[in-house]
PDB file of C-alpha atoms in Angstrom:
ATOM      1  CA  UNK A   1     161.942 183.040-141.313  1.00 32.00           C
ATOM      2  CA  UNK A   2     162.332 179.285-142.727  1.00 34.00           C
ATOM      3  CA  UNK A   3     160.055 177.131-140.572  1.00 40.00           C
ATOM      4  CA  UNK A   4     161.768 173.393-139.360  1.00 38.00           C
ATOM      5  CA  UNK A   5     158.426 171.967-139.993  1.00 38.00           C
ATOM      6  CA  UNK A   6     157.099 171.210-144.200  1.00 35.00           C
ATOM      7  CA  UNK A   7     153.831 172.659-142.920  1.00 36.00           C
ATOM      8  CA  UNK A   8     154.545 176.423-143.100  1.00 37.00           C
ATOM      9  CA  UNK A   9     156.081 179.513-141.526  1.00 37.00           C
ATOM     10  CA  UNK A  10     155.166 182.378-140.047  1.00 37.00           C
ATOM     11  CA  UNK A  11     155.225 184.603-136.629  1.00 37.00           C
ATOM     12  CA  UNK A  12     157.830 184.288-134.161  1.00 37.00           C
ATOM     13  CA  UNK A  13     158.221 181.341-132.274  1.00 41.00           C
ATOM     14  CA  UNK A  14     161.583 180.325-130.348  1.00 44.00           C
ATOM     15  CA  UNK A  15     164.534 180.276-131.930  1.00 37.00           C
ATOM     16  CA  UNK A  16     164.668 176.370-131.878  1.00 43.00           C
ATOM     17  CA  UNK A  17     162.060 176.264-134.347  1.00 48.00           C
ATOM     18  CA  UNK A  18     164.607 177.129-137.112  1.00 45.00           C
ATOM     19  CA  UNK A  19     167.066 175.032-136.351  1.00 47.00           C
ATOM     20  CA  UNK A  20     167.768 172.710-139.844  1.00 52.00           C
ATOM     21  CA  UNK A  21     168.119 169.241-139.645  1.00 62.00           C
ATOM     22  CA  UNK A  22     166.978 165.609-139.377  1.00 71.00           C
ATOM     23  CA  UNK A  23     164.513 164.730-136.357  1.00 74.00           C
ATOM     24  CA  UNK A  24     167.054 164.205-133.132  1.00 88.00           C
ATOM     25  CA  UNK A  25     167.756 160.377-132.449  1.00 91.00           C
ATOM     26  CA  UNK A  26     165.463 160.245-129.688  1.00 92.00           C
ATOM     27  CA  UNK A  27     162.400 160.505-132.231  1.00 93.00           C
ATOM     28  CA  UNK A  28     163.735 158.834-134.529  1.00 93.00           C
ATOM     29  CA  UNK A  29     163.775 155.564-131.776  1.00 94.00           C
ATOM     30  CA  UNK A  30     160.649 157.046-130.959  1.00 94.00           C
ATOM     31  CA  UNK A  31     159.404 156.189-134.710  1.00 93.00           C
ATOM     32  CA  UNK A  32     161.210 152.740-134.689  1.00 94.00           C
ATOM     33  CA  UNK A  33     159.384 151.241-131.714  1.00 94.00           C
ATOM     34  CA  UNK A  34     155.444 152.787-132.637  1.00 93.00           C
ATOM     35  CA  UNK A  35     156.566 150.925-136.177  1.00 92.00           C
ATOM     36  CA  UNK A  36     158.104 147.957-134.950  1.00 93.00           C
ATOM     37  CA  UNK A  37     154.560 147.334-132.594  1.00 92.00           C
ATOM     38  CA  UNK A  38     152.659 148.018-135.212  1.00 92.00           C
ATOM     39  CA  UNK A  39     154.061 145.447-137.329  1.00 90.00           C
ATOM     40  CA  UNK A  40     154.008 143.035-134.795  1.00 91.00           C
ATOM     41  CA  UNK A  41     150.463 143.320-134.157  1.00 89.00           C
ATOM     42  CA  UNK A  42     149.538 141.973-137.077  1.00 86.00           C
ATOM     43  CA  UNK A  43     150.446 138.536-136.389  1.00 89.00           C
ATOM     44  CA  UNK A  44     148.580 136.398-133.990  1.00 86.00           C
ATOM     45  CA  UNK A  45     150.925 135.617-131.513  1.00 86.00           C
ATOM     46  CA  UNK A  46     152.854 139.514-131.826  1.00 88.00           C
ATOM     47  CA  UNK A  47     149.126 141.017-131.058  1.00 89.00           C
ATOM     48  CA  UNK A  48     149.327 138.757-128.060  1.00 90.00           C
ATOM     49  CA  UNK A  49     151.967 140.746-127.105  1.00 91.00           C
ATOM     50  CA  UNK A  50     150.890 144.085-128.170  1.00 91.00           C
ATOM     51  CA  UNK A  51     147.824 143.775-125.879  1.00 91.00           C
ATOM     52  CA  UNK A  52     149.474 143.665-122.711  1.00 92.00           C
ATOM     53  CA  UNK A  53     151.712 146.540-123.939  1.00 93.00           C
ATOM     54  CA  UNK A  54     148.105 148.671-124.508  1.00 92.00           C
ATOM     55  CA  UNK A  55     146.434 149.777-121.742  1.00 92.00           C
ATOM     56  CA  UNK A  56     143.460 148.250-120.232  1.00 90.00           C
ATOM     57  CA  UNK A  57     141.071 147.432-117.549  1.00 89.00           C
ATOM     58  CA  UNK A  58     143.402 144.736-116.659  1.00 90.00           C
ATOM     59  CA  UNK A  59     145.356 147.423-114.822  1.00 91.00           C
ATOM     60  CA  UNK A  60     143.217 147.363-112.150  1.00 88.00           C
ATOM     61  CA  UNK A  61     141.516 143.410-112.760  1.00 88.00           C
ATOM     62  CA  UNK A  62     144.692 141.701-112.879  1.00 90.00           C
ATOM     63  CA  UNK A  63     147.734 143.903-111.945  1.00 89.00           C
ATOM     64  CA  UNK A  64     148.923 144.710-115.434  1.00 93.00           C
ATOM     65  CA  UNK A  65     150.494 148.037-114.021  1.00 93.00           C
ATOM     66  CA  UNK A  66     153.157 148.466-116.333  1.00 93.00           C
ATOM     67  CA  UNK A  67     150.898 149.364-118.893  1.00 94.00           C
ATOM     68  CA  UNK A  68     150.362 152.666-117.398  1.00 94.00           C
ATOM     69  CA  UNK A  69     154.150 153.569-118.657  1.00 93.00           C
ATOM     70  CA  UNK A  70     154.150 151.194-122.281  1.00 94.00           C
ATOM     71  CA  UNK A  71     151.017 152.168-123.742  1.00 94.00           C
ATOM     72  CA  UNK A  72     152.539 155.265-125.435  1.00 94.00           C
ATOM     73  CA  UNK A  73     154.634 152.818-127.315  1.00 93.00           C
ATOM     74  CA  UNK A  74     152.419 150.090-128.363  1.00 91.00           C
ATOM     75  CA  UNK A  75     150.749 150.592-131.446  1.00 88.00           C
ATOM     76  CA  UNK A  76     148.217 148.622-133.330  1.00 83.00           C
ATOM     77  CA  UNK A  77     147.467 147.522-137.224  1.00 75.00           C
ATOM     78  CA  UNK A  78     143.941 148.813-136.921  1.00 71.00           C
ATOM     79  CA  UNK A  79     145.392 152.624-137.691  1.00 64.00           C
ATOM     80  CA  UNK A  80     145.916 151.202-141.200  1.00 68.00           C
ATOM     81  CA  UNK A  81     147.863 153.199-143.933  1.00 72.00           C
ATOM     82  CA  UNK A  82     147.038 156.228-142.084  1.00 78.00           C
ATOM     83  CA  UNK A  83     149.326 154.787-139.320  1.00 83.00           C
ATOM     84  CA  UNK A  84     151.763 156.358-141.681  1.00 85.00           C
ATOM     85  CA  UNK A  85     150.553 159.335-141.756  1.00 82.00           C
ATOM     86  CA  UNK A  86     150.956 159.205-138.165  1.00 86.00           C
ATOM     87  CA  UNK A  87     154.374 158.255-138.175  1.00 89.00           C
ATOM     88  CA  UNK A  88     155.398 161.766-140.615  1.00 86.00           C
ATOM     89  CA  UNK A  89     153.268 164.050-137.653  1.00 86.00           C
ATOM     90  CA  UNK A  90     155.563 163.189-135.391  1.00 90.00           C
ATOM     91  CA  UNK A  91     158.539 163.555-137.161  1.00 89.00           C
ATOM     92  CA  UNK A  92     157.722 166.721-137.872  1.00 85.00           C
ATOM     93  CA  UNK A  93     156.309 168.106-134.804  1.00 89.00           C
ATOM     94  CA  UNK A  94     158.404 165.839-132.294  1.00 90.00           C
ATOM     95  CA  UNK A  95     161.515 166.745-134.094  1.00 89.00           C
ATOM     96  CA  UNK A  96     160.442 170.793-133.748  1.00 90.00           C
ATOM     97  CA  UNK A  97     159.225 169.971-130.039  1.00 92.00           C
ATOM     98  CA  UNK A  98     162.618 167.665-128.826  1.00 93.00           C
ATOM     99  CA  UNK A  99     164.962 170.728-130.243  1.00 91.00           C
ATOM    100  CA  UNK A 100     162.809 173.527-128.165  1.00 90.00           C
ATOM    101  CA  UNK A 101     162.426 171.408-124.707  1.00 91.00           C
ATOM    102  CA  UNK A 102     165.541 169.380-124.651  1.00 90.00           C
ATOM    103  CA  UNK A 103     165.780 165.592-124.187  1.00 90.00           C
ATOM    104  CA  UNK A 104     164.903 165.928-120.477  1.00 94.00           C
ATOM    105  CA  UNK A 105     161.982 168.452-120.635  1.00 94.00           C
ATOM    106  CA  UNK A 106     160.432 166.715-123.647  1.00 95.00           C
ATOM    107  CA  UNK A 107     160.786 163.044-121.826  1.00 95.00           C
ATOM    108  CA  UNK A 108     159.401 164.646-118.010  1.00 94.00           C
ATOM    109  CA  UNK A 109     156.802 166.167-120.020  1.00 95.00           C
ATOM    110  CA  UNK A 110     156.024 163.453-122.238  1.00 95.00           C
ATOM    111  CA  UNK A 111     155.598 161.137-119.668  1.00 94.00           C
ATOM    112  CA  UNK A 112     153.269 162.997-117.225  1.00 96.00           C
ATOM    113  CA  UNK A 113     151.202 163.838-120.245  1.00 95.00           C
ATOM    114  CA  UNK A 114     151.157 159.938-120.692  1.00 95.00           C
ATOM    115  CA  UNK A 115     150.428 159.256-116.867  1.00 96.00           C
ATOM    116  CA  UNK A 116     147.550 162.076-116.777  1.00 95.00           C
ATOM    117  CA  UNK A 117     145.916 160.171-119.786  1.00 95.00           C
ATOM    118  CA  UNK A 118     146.427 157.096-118.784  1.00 95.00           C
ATOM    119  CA  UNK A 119     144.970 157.734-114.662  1.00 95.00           C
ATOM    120  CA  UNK A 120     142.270 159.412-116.080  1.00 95.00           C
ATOM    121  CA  UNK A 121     140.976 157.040-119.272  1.00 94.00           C
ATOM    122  CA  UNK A 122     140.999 154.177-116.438  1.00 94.00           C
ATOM    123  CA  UNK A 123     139.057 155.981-113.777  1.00 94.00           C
ATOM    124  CA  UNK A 124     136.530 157.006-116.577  1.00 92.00           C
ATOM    125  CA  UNK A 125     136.452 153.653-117.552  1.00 91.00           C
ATOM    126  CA  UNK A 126     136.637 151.929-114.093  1.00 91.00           C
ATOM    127  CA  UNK A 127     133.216 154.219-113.229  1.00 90.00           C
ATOM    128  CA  UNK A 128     131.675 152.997-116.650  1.00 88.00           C
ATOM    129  CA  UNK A 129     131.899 149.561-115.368  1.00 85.00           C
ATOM    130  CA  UNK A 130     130.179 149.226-112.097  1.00 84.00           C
ATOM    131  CA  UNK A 131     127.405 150.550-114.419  1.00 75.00           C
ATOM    132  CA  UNK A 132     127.548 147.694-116.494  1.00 73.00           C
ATOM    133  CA  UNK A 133     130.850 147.735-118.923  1.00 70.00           C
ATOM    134  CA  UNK A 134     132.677 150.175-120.812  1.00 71.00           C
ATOM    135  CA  UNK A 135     134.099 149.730-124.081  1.00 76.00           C
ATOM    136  CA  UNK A 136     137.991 148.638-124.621  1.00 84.00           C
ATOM    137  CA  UNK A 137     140.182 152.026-124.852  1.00 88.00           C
ATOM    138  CA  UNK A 138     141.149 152.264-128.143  1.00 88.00           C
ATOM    139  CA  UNK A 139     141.888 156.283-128.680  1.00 88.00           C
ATOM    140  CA  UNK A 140     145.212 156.077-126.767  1.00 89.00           C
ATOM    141  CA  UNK A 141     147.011 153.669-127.262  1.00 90.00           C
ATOM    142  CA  UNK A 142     150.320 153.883-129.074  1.00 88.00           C
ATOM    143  CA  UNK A 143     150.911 156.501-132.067  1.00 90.00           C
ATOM    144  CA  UNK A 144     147.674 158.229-131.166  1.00 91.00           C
ATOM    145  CA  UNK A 145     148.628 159.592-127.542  1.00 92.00           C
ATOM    146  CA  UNK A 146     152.150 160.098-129.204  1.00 94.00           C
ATOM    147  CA  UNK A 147     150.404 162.642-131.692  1.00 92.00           C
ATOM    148  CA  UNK A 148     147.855 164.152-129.434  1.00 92.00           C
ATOM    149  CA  UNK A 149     150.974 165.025-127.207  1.00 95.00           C
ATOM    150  CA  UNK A 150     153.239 166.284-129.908  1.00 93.00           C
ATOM    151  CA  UNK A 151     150.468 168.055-131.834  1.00 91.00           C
ATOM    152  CA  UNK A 152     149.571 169.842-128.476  1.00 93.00           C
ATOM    153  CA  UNK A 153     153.406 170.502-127.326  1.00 93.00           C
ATOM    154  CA  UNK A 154     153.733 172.239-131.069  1.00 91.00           C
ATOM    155  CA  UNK A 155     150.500 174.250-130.698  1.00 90.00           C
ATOM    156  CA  UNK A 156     151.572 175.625-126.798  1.00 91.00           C
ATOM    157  CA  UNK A 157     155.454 176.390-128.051  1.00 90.00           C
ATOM    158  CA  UNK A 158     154.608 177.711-131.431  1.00 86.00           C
ATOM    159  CA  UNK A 159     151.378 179.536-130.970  1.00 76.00           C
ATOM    160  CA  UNK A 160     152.098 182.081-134.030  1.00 77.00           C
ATOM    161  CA  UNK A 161     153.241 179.997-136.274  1.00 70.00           C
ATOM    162  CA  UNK A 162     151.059 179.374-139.576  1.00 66.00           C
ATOM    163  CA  UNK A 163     150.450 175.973-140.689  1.00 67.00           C
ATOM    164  CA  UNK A 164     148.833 174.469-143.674  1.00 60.00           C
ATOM    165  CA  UNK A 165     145.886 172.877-142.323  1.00 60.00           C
ATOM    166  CA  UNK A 166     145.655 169.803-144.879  1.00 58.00           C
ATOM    167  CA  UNK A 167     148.706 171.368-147.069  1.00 58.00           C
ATOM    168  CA  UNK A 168     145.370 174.202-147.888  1.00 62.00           C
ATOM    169  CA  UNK A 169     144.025 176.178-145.525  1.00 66.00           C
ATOM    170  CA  UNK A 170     146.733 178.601-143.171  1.00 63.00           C
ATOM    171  CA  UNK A 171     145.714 178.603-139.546  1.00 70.00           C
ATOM    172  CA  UNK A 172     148.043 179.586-136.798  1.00 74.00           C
ATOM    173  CA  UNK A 173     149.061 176.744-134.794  1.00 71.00           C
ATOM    174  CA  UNK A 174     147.454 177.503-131.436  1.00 81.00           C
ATOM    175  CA  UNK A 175     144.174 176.406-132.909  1.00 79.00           C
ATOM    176  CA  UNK A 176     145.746 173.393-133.034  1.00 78.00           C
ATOM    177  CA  UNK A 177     144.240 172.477-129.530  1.00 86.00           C
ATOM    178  CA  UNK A 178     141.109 172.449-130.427  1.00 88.00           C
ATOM    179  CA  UNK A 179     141.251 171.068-133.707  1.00 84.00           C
ATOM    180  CA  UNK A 180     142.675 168.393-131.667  1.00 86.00           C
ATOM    181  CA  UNK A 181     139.616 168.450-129.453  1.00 90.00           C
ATOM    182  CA  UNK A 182     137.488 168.245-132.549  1.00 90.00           C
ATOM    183  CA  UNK A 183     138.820 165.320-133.781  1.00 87.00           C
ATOM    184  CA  UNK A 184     138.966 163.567-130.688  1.00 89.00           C
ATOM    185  CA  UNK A 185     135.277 164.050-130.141  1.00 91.00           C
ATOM    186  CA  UNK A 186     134.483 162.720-133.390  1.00 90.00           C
ATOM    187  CA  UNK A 187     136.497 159.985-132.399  1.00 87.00           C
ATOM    188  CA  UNK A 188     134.673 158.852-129.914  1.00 89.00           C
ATOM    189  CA  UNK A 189     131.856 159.499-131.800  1.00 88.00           C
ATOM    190  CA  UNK A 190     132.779 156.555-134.342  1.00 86.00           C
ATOM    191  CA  UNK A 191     134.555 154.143-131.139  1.00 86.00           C
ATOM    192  CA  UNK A 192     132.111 155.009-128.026  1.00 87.00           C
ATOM    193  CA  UNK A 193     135.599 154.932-126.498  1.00 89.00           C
ATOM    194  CA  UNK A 194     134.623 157.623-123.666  1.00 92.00           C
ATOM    195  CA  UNK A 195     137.336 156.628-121.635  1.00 91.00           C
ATOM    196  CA  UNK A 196     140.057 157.334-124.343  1.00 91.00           C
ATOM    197  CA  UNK A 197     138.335 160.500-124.889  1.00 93.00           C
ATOM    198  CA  UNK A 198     138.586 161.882-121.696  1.00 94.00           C
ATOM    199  CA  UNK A 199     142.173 160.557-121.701  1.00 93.00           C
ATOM    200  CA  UNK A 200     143.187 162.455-124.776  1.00 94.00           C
ATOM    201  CA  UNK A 201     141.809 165.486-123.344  1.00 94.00           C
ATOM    202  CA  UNK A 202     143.387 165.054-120.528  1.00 95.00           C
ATOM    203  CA  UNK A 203     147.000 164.764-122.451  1.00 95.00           C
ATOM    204  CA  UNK A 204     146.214 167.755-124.355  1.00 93.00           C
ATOM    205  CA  UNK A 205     145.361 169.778-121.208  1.00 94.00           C
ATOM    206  CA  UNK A 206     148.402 168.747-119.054  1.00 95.00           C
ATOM    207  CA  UNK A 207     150.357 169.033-122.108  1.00 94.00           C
ATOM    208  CA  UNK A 208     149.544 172.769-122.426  1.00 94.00           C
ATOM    209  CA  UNK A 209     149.532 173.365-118.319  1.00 94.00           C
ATOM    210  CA  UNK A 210     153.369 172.307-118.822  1.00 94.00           C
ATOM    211  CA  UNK A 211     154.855 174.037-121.183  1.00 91.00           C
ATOM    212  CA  UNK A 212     152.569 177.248-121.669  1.00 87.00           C
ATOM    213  CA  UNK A 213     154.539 179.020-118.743  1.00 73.00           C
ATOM    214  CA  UNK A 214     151.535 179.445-116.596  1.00 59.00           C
ATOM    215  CA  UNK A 215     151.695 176.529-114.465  1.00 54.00           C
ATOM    216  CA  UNK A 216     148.444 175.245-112.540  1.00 53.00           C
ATOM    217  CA  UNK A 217     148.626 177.994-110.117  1.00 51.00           C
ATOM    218  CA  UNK A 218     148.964 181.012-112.047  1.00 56.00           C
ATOM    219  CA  UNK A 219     145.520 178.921-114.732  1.00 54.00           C
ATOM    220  CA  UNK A 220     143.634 178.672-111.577  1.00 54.00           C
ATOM    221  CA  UNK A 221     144.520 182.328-110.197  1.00 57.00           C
ATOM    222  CA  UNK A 222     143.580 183.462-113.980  1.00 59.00           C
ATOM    223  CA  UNK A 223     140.368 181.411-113.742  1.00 59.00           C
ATOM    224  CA  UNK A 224     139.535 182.955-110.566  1.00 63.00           C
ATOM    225  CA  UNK A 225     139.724 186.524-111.479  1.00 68.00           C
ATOM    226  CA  UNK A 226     137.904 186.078-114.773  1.00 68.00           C
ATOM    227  CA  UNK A 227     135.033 184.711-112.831  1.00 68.00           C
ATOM    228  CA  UNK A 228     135.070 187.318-110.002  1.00 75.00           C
ATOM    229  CA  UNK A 229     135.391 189.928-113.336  1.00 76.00           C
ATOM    230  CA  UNK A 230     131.723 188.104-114.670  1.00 72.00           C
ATOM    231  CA  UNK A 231     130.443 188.346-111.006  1.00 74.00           C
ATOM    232  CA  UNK A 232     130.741 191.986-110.820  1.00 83.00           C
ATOM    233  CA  UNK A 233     129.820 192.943-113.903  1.00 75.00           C
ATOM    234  CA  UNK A 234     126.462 190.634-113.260  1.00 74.00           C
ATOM    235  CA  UNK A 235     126.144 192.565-110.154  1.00 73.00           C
ATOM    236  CA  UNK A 236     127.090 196.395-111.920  1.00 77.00           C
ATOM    237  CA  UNK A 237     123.987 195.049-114.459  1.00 74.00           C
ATOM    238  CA  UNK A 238     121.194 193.965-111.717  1.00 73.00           C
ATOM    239  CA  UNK A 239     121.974 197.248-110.115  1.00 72.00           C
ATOM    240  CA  UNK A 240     121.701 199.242-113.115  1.00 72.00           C
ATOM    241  CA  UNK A 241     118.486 197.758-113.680  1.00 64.00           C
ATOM    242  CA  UNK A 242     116.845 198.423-109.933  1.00 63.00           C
ATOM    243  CA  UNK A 243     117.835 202.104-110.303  1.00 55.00           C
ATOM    244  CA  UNK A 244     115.179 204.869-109.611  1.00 54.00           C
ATOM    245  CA  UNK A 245     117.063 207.697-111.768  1.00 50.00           C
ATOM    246  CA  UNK A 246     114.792 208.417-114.250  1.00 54.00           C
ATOM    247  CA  UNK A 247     115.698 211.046-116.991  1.00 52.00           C
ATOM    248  CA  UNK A 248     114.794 214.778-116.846  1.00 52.00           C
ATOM    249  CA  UNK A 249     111.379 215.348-118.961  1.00 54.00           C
ATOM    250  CA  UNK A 250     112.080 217.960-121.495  1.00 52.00           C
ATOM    251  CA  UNK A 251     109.597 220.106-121.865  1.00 52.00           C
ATOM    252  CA  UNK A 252     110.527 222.590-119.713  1.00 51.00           C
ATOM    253  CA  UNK A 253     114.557 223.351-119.132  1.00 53.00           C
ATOM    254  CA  UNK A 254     116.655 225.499-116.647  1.00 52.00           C
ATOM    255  CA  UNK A 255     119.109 227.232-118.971  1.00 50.00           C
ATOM    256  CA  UNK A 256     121.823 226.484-116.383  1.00 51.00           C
ATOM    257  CA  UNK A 257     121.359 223.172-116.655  1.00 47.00           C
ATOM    258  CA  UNK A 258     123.552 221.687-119.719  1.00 47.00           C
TER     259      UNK A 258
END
């Protein structure tokens, strides 16, 4: 089977995924506008604008609500070259993602990914600051929530596919989700951005709640047995343990006993 995606093949994922082609126009817009920020950030007066695309405290300090929905789409020049990089992710897994979901699946679930990480980076960051300040979220904004999302989407859609981790090493793409974890941790590691780290996870979380079939009721159902599962087998153990059965001494035998 001839995967859509220069990364690899492998397993049996939708139909969709094999579908030849060029990205669909919507990521290809997608693309134009993460570039088009990025380039205008680095000029003086386009960061200006950039920065009340990105989202911020100034959400809540000065009513800049509207960056709640742009801050997907605002990137910045501090990515670097490896903005790039960036860019050829999400043609890659967008493009596979768009042609499974369609253009109104991908956009509803694009943007409540977007709104999850966006509500919860600010209420992180809104509790960091009543205990003194919080740094500026840095992990979200622009190309790097579109990529956590589109990384994620792949891995929940395309579970068994195999993918060239670093064009080396084959790893089937559901480990994508925590690979993505990884990364963000070390992340925030290098930023101290702990608000964009819980907003990342968040995206990657909602992201998977949405399109892996299960919805939140049937996760939390799931959750719920698993733990009443641990509970009784805690309980089957303890028991086990206070038992007076102790086992027949064998020195001396009834032969009708086998």
């Amino acid at each position: 089977m001839r995967s859509a995606s220069p990364f690899g093949g492998g397993g049996r994922p939708p139909a969709q995924f094999a579908m030849p082609g060029p990205p669909p126009r919507d990521i290809l817009i997608l693309i134009v506008v993460l570039f088009a920020t990025f380039s205008l950030s680095a000029f003086a007066s386009g960061w200006a604008v950039v920065r009340l695309l990105q989202l911020s405290s100034q959400v809540w300090t000065r009513g800049f609500v509207w960056q709640v929905l742009t801050y997907p789409f605002a990137s910045d020049y501090s990515g670097g070259l490896f903005f790039l990089l960036t860019l050829v992710m999400v043609w890659w897994f967008g493009g596979d993602v768009f042609r499974a979901l369609g253009r109104r699946r991908f956009w509803t679930t694009f943007g409540l990914a977007a709104l999850a990480g966006a509500l919860a980076a600010l209420l992180v960051q809104f509790l960091m600051s009543l205990g003194g300040g919080a740094a500026p979220i840095q992990l979200l904004q622009g190309s790097r929530m579109v990529i956590a999302f589109a990384i994620a989407a792949f891995a929940t859609l395309f579970g068994h596919a195999q993918i060239l981790l670093f064009f080396v090493l084959p790893i089937r793409a559901r480990w994508f989700l925590w690979i993505e974890v990884l990364f963000a941790f070390m992340a925030f590691l290098s930023t101290q951005d702990f608000a964009g780290f819980i907003g990342l996870l968040a995206i990657i979380g909602v992201t998977y709640v949405l399109l892996s079939g299960d919805g939140p009721g049937r996760m939390l159902q799931r959750l719920g047995l698993r733990f009443r599962k641990s509970r009784i087998e805690r309980e089957m153990k303890r028991r086990r343990g206070r038992s007076n059965l102790r086992p027949i001494d064998g020195g001396r035998r009834d032969p009708w006993v086998h």
